[in-house]
Short mmCIF file of N, CA and C in Angstrom, two decimals:
data_model
loop_
_atom_site.label_atom_id
_atom_site.label_comp_id
_atom_site.label_asym_id
_atom_site.label_seq_id
_atom_site.Cartn_x
_atom_site.Cartn_y
_atom_site.Cartn_z
N UNK A 878 6.65 -30.25 -1.61
CA UNK A 878 7.27 -31.19 -0.73
C UNK A 878 8.15 -32.30 -1.91
N UNK A 879 6.90 -32.48 -3.15
CA UNK A 879 7.88 -33.61 -3.90
C UNK A 879 9.13 -33.18 -3.87
N UNK A 880 9.47 -31.60 -4.51
CA UNK A 880 10.99 -31.28 -4.50
C UNK A 880 11.98 -31.45 -4.01
N UNK A 881 11.21 -31.58 -2.52
CA UNK A 881 11.91 -30.99 -1.77
C UNK A 881 12.34 -33.09 -1.34
N UNK A 882 11.62 -33.72 -1.45
CA UNK A 882 11.84 -34.98 -0.94
C UNK A 882 13.02 -35.82 -2.59
N UNK A 883 12.57 -34.71 -3.37
CA UNK A 883 13.91 -35.38 -4.34
C UNK A 883 15.15 -34.88 -4.13
N UNK A 884 15.01 -34.16 -3.87
CA UNK A 884 16.69 -33.18 -3.30
C UNK A 884 17.63 -34.73 -2.73
N UNK A 885 16.80 -35.21 -1.35
CA UNK A 885 17.94 -35.64 -0.44
C UNK A 885 16.94 -37.25 0.55
N UNK A 886 16.22 -38.57 -0.42
CA UNK A 886 15.51 -39.35 0.16
C UNK A 886 15.81 -41.10 1.02
N UNK A 887 17.60 -40.13 1.47
CA UNK A 887 18.05 -41.30 2.25
C UNK A 887 18.05 -40.36 3.45
N UNK A 888 18.37 -39.84 4.15
CA UNK A 888 19.04 -38.84 4.80
C UNK A 888 17.93 -37.64 5.65
N UNK A 889 18.40 -36.89 6.62
CA UNK A 889 17.31 -36.36 7.52
C UNK A 889 17.77 -35.33 6.70
N UNK A 890 16.22 -34.50 6.42
CA UNK A 890 16.33 -33.58 5.33
C UNK A 890 17.00 -31.73 6.16
N UNK A 891 17.88 -31.47 5.38
CA UNK A 891 18.68 -30.10 5.43
C UNK A 891 17.98 -29.13 5.24
N UNK A 892 18.83 -27.20 5.64
CA UNK A 892 18.23 -26.86 5.07
C UNK A 892 18.51 -26.77 3.89
N UNK A 893 19.69 -27.07 3.19
CA UNK A 893 20.07 -27.42 1.49
C UNK A 893 18.99 -27.60 1.10
N UNK A 894 18.73 -28.84 1.38
CA UNK A 894 17.92 -29.86 0.11
C UNK A 894 16.45 -28.96 0.26
N UNK A 895 15.78 -28.11 1.11
CA UNK A 895 14.60 -27.72 1.16
C UNK A 895 14.72 -26.68 -0.05
N UNK A 896 15.50 -25.38 0.68
CA UNK A 896 16.02 -24.50 -0.48
C UNK A 896 16.47 -25.15 -1.80
N UNK A 897 16.62 -25.87 -2.09
CA UNK A 897 17.39 -26.49 -3.77
C UNK A 897 15.82 -27.07 -4.43
N UNK A 898 14.89 -28.11 -2.90
CA UNK A 898 13.75 -28.25 -3.76
C UNK A 898 12.88 -27.42 -3.83
N UNK A 899 13.26 -25.65 -3.53
CA UNK A 899 12.34 -24.51 -3.89
C UNK A 899 12.94 -24.36 -5.00
N UNK A 900 14.08 -24.37 -4.89
CA UNK A 900 14.80 -23.69 -6.48
C UNK A 900 13.73 -24.59 -7.64
N UNK A 901 13.77 -25.70 -7.05
CA UNK A 901 13.47 -27.28 -8.40
C UNK A 901 12.17 -26.32 -8.64
N UNK A 902 12.04 -26.14 -7.49
CA UNK A 902 9.70 -26.42 -8.00
C UNK A 902 9.47 -25.37 -7.77
N UNK A 903 10.84 -24.15 -8.56
CA UNK A 903 10.29 -22.51 -9.21
C UNK A 903 10.66 -22.63 -10.54
N UNK A 904 11.44 -23.49 -10.31
CA UNK A 904 12.36 -23.18 -12.06
C UNK A 904 10.89 -24.63 -12.98
N UNK A 905 10.62 -25.03 -12.01
CA UNK A 905 10.61 -26.19 -12.84
C UNK A 905 9.10 -26.57 -13.29
N UNK A 906 8.85 -25.59 -12.12
CA UNK A 906 6.50 -25.65 -11.90
C UNK A 906 5.70 -24.14 -12.17
N UNK A 907 6.67 -23.65 -11.11
CA UNK A 907 6.03 -22.66 -10.88
C UNK A 907 6.12 -22.29 -12.15
N UNK A 908 7.31 -21.69 -12.49
CA UNK A 908 7.35 -20.32 -13.40
C UNK A 908 7.00 -21.65 -15.26
N UNK A 909 7.24 -22.81 -15.09
CA UNK A 909 6.42 -22.63 -16.37
C UNK A 909 5.08 -22.94 -16.48
N UNK A 910 4.32 -22.78 -15.69
CA UNK A 910 3.03 -22.85 -14.91
C UNK A 910 2.62 -21.48 -14.70
N UNK A 911 2.79 -20.61 -14.57
CA UNK A 911 2.92 -18.92 -14.57
C UNK A 911 2.90 -18.83 -16.46
N UNK A 912 3.64 -19.29 -16.81
CA UNK A 912 3.42 -19.42 -18.66
C UNK A 912 2.33 -19.99 -19.78
N UNK A 913 2.81 -21.06 -18.42
CA UNK A 913 1.25 -21.27 -19.26
C UNK A 913 -0.14 -20.96 -18.76
N UNK A 914 -0.73 -19.96 -17.77
CA UNK A 914 -1.54 -19.24 -18.09
C UNK A 914 -1.46 -18.37 -19.21
N UNK A 915 -0.14 -17.58 -19.08
CA UNK A 915 -0.48 -16.03 -19.87
C UNK A 915 -0.13 -17.22 -21.49
N UNK A 916 -0.39 -17.88 -22.36
CA UNK A 916 -0.48 -18.57 -23.14
C UNK A 916 -1.31 -18.02 -23.41
N UNK A 917 -2.52 -18.24 -22.72
CA UNK A 917 -3.92 -18.44 -23.65
C UNK A 917 -4.11 -16.62 -23.27
N UNK A 918 -3.78 -15.71 -23.18
CA UNK A 918 -4.20 -14.09 -23.29
C UNK A 918 -2.77 -13.37 -24.47
N UNK A 919 -1.03 -14.35 -24.45
CA UNK A 919 -0.77 -13.61 -25.76
C UNK A 919 -0.13 -14.63 -26.25
N UNK A 920 0.85 -14.45 -27.46
CA UNK A 920 1.07 -14.95 -27.97
C UNK A 920 2.39 -15.74 -27.04
N UNK A 921 3.35 -16.92 -27.63
CA UNK A 921 4.59 -17.23 -27.43
C UNK A 921 5.23 -16.48 -27.17
N UNK A 922 5.35 -15.41 -28.32
CA UNK A 922 6.82 -14.47 -28.25
C UNK A 922 6.10 -13.36 -27.03
N UNK A 923 5.73 -12.94 -26.88
CA UNK A 923 5.01 -11.73 -26.27
C UNK A 923 4.68 -12.86 -24.65
N UNK A 924 4.68 -14.46 -24.34
CA UNK A 924 5.13 -15.20 -22.76
C UNK A 924 6.49 -14.87 -22.80
N UNK A 925 7.68 -14.46 -23.55
CA UNK A 925 8.75 -14.31 -23.03
C UNK A 925 8.66 -13.37 -22.53
N UNK A 926 8.36 -12.45 -23.08
CA UNK A 926 8.51 -10.99 -23.22
C UNK A 926 7.77 -10.11 -21.88
N UNK A 927 7.11 -11.15 -21.85
CA UNK A 927 6.21 -10.79 -20.05
C UNK A 927 7.45 -11.17 -19.28
N UNK A 928 7.81 -12.00 -19.76
CA UNK A 928 8.55 -13.08 -18.32
C UNK A 928 10.30 -12.15 -17.44
N UNK A 929 10.64 -11.35 -19.83
CA UNK A 929 11.38 -10.73 -19.06
C UNK A 929 11.58 -9.91 -18.90
N UNK A 930 10.70 -8.93 -18.58
CA UNK A 930 9.77 -7.89 -18.15
C UNK A 930 9.60 -7.74 -17.06
N UNK A 931 8.71 -8.39 -16.01
CA UNK A 931 8.90 -9.25 -14.57
C UNK A 931 10.41 -9.20 -14.21
N UNK A 932 11.22 -10.12 -15.39
CA UNK A 932 12.46 -10.09 -14.68
C UNK A 932 13.71 -9.73 -14.42
N UNK A 933 13.87 -8.77 -15.62
CA UNK A 933 14.83 -7.91 -16.18
C UNK A 933 14.74 -6.54 -14.37
N UNK A 934 13.30 -6.36 -14.14
CA UNK A 934 13.41 -5.74 -13.31
C UNK A 934 14.46 -5.62 -12.49
N UNK A 935 14.60 -6.77 -11.87
CA UNK A 935 15.44 -7.47 -10.84
C UNK A 935 14.92 -6.89 -9.30
N UNK A 936 13.56 -7.00 -9.33
CA UNK A 936 12.74 -6.55 -8.26
C UNK A 936 11.49 -7.30 -8.02
N UNK A 937 11.60 -7.63 -6.25
CA UNK A 937 10.62 -8.19 -6.26
C UNK A 937 9.52 -7.59 -5.97
N UNK A 938 9.51 -5.96 -4.89
CA UNK A 938 8.69 -4.94 -5.33
C UNK A 938 8.72 -4.08 -6.63
N UNK A 939 7.79 -3.83 -7.09
CA UNK A 939 7.20 -2.69 -7.95
C UNK A 939 6.39 -1.83 -7.69
N UNK A 940 6.56 -0.88 -8.78
CA UNK A 940 5.58 0.16 -8.87
C UNK A 940 5.06 0.56 -10.34
N UNK A 941 4.44 0.64 -10.95
CA UNK A 941 3.82 0.85 -12.23
C UNK A 941 4.62 1.42 -12.94
N UNK A 942 5.14 2.71 -12.65
CA UNK A 942 5.96 3.42 -13.49
C UNK A 942 7.53 2.52 -13.17
N UNK A 943 7.95 1.88 -11.81
CA UNK A 943 9.03 1.22 -12.38
C UNK A 943 8.79 0.32 -13.20
N UNK A 944 8.16 -0.48 -13.37
CA UNK A 944 7.87 -1.54 -14.47
C UNK A 944 7.74 -0.25 -16.40
N UNK A 945 6.99 0.47 -16.16
CA UNK A 945 7.41 1.27 -17.15
C UNK A 945 8.58 1.75 -18.47
N UNK A 946 9.31 2.17 -17.17
CA UNK A 946 10.46 2.46 -16.82
C UNK A 946 11.56 1.50 -18.01
N UNK A 947 11.30 0.09 -17.32
CA UNK A 947 12.19 -0.77 -17.34
C UNK A 947 11.91 -1.36 -18.51
N UNK A 948 10.25 -1.10 -18.89
CA UNK A 948 10.50 -1.70 -20.62
C UNK A 948 10.79 -0.76 -21.21
N UNK A 949 11.04 0.82 -21.24
CA UNK A 949 11.21 1.22 -21.24
C UNK A 949 12.33 1.14 -22.01
N UNK A 950 12.94 1.60 -20.94
CA UNK A 950 15.07 1.09 -21.06
C UNK A 950 15.27 -0.72 -21.92
N UNK A 951 14.02 -1.25 -21.62
CA UNK A 951 14.52 -2.81 -22.47
C UNK A 951 14.26 -2.84 -23.47
N UNK A 952 13.50 -1.50 -24.45
CA UNK A 952 13.12 -1.13 -25.41
C UNK A 952 11.68 -3.31 -26.15
N UNK A 953 10.82 -3.05 -25.08
CA UNK A 953 9.78 -4.27 -24.76
C UNK A 953 8.86 -3.30 -24.70
N UNK A 954 8.62 -1.82 -24.36
CA UNK A 954 7.69 -1.56 -24.75
C UNK A 954 6.08 -1.34 -25.87
N UNK A 955 7.31 -1.28 -27.20
CA UNK A 955 6.80 -2.00 -28.76
C UNK A 955 6.14 -3.36 -28.88
N UNK A 956 6.56 -4.11 -27.48
CA UNK A 956 6.19 -5.15 -28.14
C UNK A 956 5.14 -5.97 -27.42
N UNK A 957 4.96 -5.27 -25.88
CA UNK A 957 4.15 -5.46 -24.97
C UNK A 957 3.25 -4.09 -24.47
N UNK A 958 2.17 -3.90 -23.71
CA UNK A 958 1.49 -3.23 -23.38
C UNK A 958 1.30 -3.69 -21.80
N UNK A 959 2.29 -2.47 -21.12
CA UNK A 959 1.98 -2.67 -19.73
C UNK A 959 1.33 -2.87 -19.07
N UNK A 960 0.03 -2.55 -18.91
CA UNK A 960 -1.14 -1.74 -18.26
C UNK A 960 -1.59 -3.35 -18.49
N UNK A 961 -1.74 -3.43 -19.69
CA UNK A 961 -2.79 -5.34 -20.16
C UNK A 961 -1.69 -5.85 -19.11
N UNK A 962 0.06 -6.30 -19.70
CA UNK A 962 0.34 -7.16 -19.18
C UNK A 962 0.10 -7.31 -17.56
N UNK A 963 0.43 -6.19 -16.38
CA UNK A 963 0.48 -6.31 -14.85
C UNK A 963 -1.25 -6.64 -15.14
N UNK A 964 -2.52 -6.33 -15.57
CA UNK A 964 -3.50 -6.57 -15.89
C UNK A 964 -4.04 -8.77 -15.70
N UNK A 965 -3.06 -9.22 -16.69
CA UNK A 965 -3.27 -10.18 -16.82
C UNK A 965 -2.23 -11.44 -15.69
N UNK A 966 -0.70 -10.80 -15.65
CA UNK A 966 -0.40 -11.12 -14.29
C UNK A 966 -0.91 -10.80 -13.19
N UNK A 967 -1.98 -10.41 -12.68
CA UNK A 967 -2.40 -9.78 -11.66
C UNK A 967 -3.91 -10.99 -11.48
N UNK A 968 -4.50 -10.74 -12.99
CA UNK A 968 -5.60 -12.66 -12.64
C UNK A 968 -5.11 -13.77 -12.91
N UNK A 969 -3.74 -13.93 -13.28
CA UNK A 969 -2.87 -15.40 -12.91
C UNK A 969 -2.55 -15.60 -11.65
N UNK A 970 -2.76 -14.75 -10.95
CA UNK A 970 -1.86 -14.27 -9.24
C UNK A 970 -0.31 -14.05 -9.68
N UNK A 971 0.28 -14.00 -10.67
CA UNK A 971 1.77 -14.26 -10.37
C UNK A 971 2.10 -12.73 -9.51
N UNK A 972 1.11 -11.88 -10.10
CA UNK A 972 1.39 -10.71 -9.10
C UNK A 972 0.72 -10.32 -8.50
N UNK A 973 0.58 -9.55 -6.91
CA UNK A 973 -0.60 -8.94 -5.88
C UNK A 973 0.01 -7.52 -6.19
N UNK A 974 -0.90 -6.86 -5.44
CA UNK A 974 -0.83 -5.14 -5.11
C UNK A 974 -0.29 -5.15 -3.41
N UNK A 975 0.45 -4.22 -3.06
CA UNK A 975 1.00 -4.47 -2.10
C UNK A 975 0.12 -3.15 -1.22
N UNK A 976 -0.48 -3.54 -0.62
CA UNK A 976 -1.95 -3.01 0.00
C UNK A 976 -1.29 -1.93 1.60
N UNK A 977 -0.68 -0.60 1.83
CA UNK A 977 -0.77 -0.43 3.25
C UNK A 977 -1.86 0.24 3.96
N UNK A 978 -1.72 0.28 4.63
CA UNK A 978 -2.83 0.35 5.87
C UNK A 978 -2.39 1.51 7.13
N UNK A 979 -3.08 2.02 7.31
CA UNK A 979 -2.46 3.06 8.89
C UNK A 979 -3.36 2.49 9.91
N UNK A 980 -2.99 1.42 11.21
CA UNK A 980 -4.25 0.97 11.96
C UNK A 980 -4.71 2.92 12.76
N UNK A 981 -5.61 3.04 13.50
CA UNK A 981 -5.72 4.69 14.26
C UNK A 981 -4.94 4.35 15.66
N UNK A 982 -3.97 3.77 15.55
CA UNK A 982 -2.93 3.98 16.48
C UNK A 982 -1.38 4.28 15.50
N UNK A 983 -1.70 4.50 14.41
CA UNK A 983 -0.15 4.96 13.42
C UNK A 983 0.47 5.01 12.95
N UNK A 984 0.29 2.45 13.56
CA UNK A 984 1.33 1.38 12.66
C UNK A 984 0.38 1.14 11.64
N UNK A 985 1.69 1.20 10.69
CA UNK A 985 1.05 0.68 8.78
C UNK A 985 1.40 -0.57 8.83
N UNK A 986 0.31 -1.18 8.56
CA UNK A 986 -0.01 -2.76 8.22
C UNK A 986 0.67 -2.46 7.07
N UNK A 987 0.96 -4.34 6.33
CA UNK A 987 0.88 -4.28 5.05
C UNK A 987 0.33 -5.38 4.27
N UNK A 988 -0.07 -5.75 3.81
CA UNK A 988 -1.39 -7.13 2.98
C UNK A 988 -1.39 -6.53 1.41
N UNK A 989 -0.43 -7.73 1.13
CA UNK A 989 -0.54 -8.48 -0.25
C UNK A 989 -1.89 -8.62 -0.80
N UNK A 990 -2.82 -8.49 -1.48
CA UNK A 990 -4.25 -9.12 -2.06
C UNK A 990 -3.48 -9.04 -3.82
N UNK A 991 -3.83 -11.21 -3.64
CA UNK A 991 -3.65 -11.56 -4.90
C UNK A 991 -4.74 -11.62 -5.46
N UNK A 992 -5.58 -12.12 -6.32
CA UNK A 992 -6.47 -12.78 -7.30
C UNK A 992 -6.56 -13.99 -6.28
N UNK A 993 -5.95 -15.37 -6.45
CA UNK A 993 -5.45 -16.28 -6.02
C UNK A 993 -6.12 -16.51 -4.21
N UNK A 994 -6.15 -15.97 -3.69
CA UNK A 994 -7.12 -15.39 -2.32
C UNK A 994 -8.27 -15.01 -2.38
N UNK A 995 -8.28 -13.94 -2.99
CA UNK A 995 -9.72 -13.05 -2.69
C UNK A 995 -9.68 -14.29 -5.42
N UNK A 996 -11.10 -14.27 -5.15
CA UNK A 996 -11.08 -13.89 -6.66
C UNK A 996 -11.77 -12.82 -6.48
N UNK A 997 -12.14 -12.29 -6.23
CA UNK A 997 -13.13 -10.94 -6.18
C UNK A 997 -12.42 -9.57 -6.16
N UNK A 998 -10.90 -9.41 -6.08
CA UNK A 998 -9.74 -9.06 -5.77
C UNK A 998 -9.45 -8.38 -7.57
N UNK A 999 -9.02 -7.11 -7.77
CA UNK A 999 -9.29 -6.15 -8.55
C UNK A 999 -7.77 -5.65 -9.08
N UNK A 1000 -7.18 -5.43 -9.84
CA UNK A 1000 -5.51 -4.87 -10.01
C UNK A 1000 -5.70 -3.12 -9.45
N UNK A 1001 -5.03 -3.00 -8.64
CA UNK A 1001 -4.85 -1.13 -8.43
C UNK A 1001 -3.56 -0.52 -8.87
N UNK A 1002 -3.78 -0.28 -9.68
CA UNK A 1002 -1.98 0.65 -10.70
C UNK A 1002 -0.95 1.52 -9.63
N UNK A 1003 -2.38 2.27 -8.46
CA UNK A 1003 -1.99 3.01 -8.73
C UNK A 1003 -1.14 2.51 -7.45
N UNK A 1004 -1.49 0.48 -6.40
CA UNK A 1004 -0.57 0.30 -5.01
C UNK A 1004 0.35 0.12 -5.89
N UNK A 1005 1.69 -0.30 -5.35
CA UNK A 1005 3.04 -0.99 -6.17
C UNK A 1005 2.48 -2.83 -5.30
N UNK A 1006 3.43 -3.22 -6.85
CA UNK A 1006 2.92 -4.53 -6.39
C UNK A 1006 3.82 -5.66 -5.74
N UNK A 1007 3.77 -7.32 -6.15
CA UNK A 1007 4.78 -7.74 -5.93
C UNK A 1007 4.75 -8.59 -6.60
N UNK A 1008 5.51 -9.63 -6.96
CA UNK A 1008 5.73 -10.40 -7.75
C UNK A 1008 5.43 -12.09 -6.13
N UNK A 1009 4.74 -13.48 -6.66
CA UNK A 1009 4.63 -13.71 -6.28
C UNK A 1009 6.34 -14.67 -5.61
N UNK A 1010 5.92 -15.25 -5.19
CA UNK A 1010 6.80 -15.71 -4.10
C UNK A 1010 7.89 -16.90 -5.08
N UNK A 1011 6.25 -17.64 -5.78
CA UNK A 1011 6.72 -19.45 -6.06
C UNK A 1011 7.47 -18.35 -7.80
N UNK A 1012 7.47 -17.86 -7.45
CA UNK A 1012 8.73 -17.16 -9.05
C UNK A 1012 9.85 -16.42 -9.10
N UNK A 1013 10.08 -16.25 -7.39
CA UNK A 1013 11.82 -15.23 -7.17
C UNK A 1013 12.65 -17.01 -7.62
N UNK A 1014 12.78 -17.62 -7.13
CA UNK A 1014 14.15 -18.46 -7.12
C UNK A 1014 14.25 -18.89 -8.89
N UNK A 1015 13.19 -18.87 -9.97
CA UNK A 1015 13.62 -19.11 -10.84
C UNK A 1015 14.12 -17.22 -11.67
N UNK A 1016 13.77 -16.51 -11.07
CA UNK A 1016 14.20 -15.37 -11.55
C UNK A 1016 14.82 -14.95 -11.15
N UNK A 1017 15.73 -15.55 -10.09
CA UNK A 1017 17.31 -15.46 -9.75
C UNK A 1017 16.66 -13.93 -8.77
N UNK A 1018 15.65 -13.96 -7.92
CA UNK A 1018 15.57 -12.73 -7.06
C UNK A 1018 15.56 -12.70 -6.02
N UNK A 1019 16.51 -14.08 -4.91
CA UNK A 1019 16.81 -14.42 -3.45
C UNK A 1019 18.18 -13.14 -3.44
#
């Protein structure tokens, strides 16, 4: 809310003000917080490689295979371990799993599993991943 307030403090808040505030939040707060979380696990250069890995894929939702292919094509695989990177990003709630479930009527439901929602959540490499919405604008994924 603070970022939205800064966008326009004297007039009625518009949709543009809200989106500008969200963009500022994503760029100036959320992504730096993710980087700070990663610093406990990786060196500063590896942190930047992690961000390049998930941002360079240019997808909000992705599979392990998509990320491994991008890592290889971008020549990042020598610098970071993709499985370890995903585990740490999951533990830091920068990414979550997409769980697709079919109910008794045959309707498919999608559930997003993030560590910050349930501290007991475990990463599942066989399921697709979703990048936390807070990082979308900072990584130009809107």
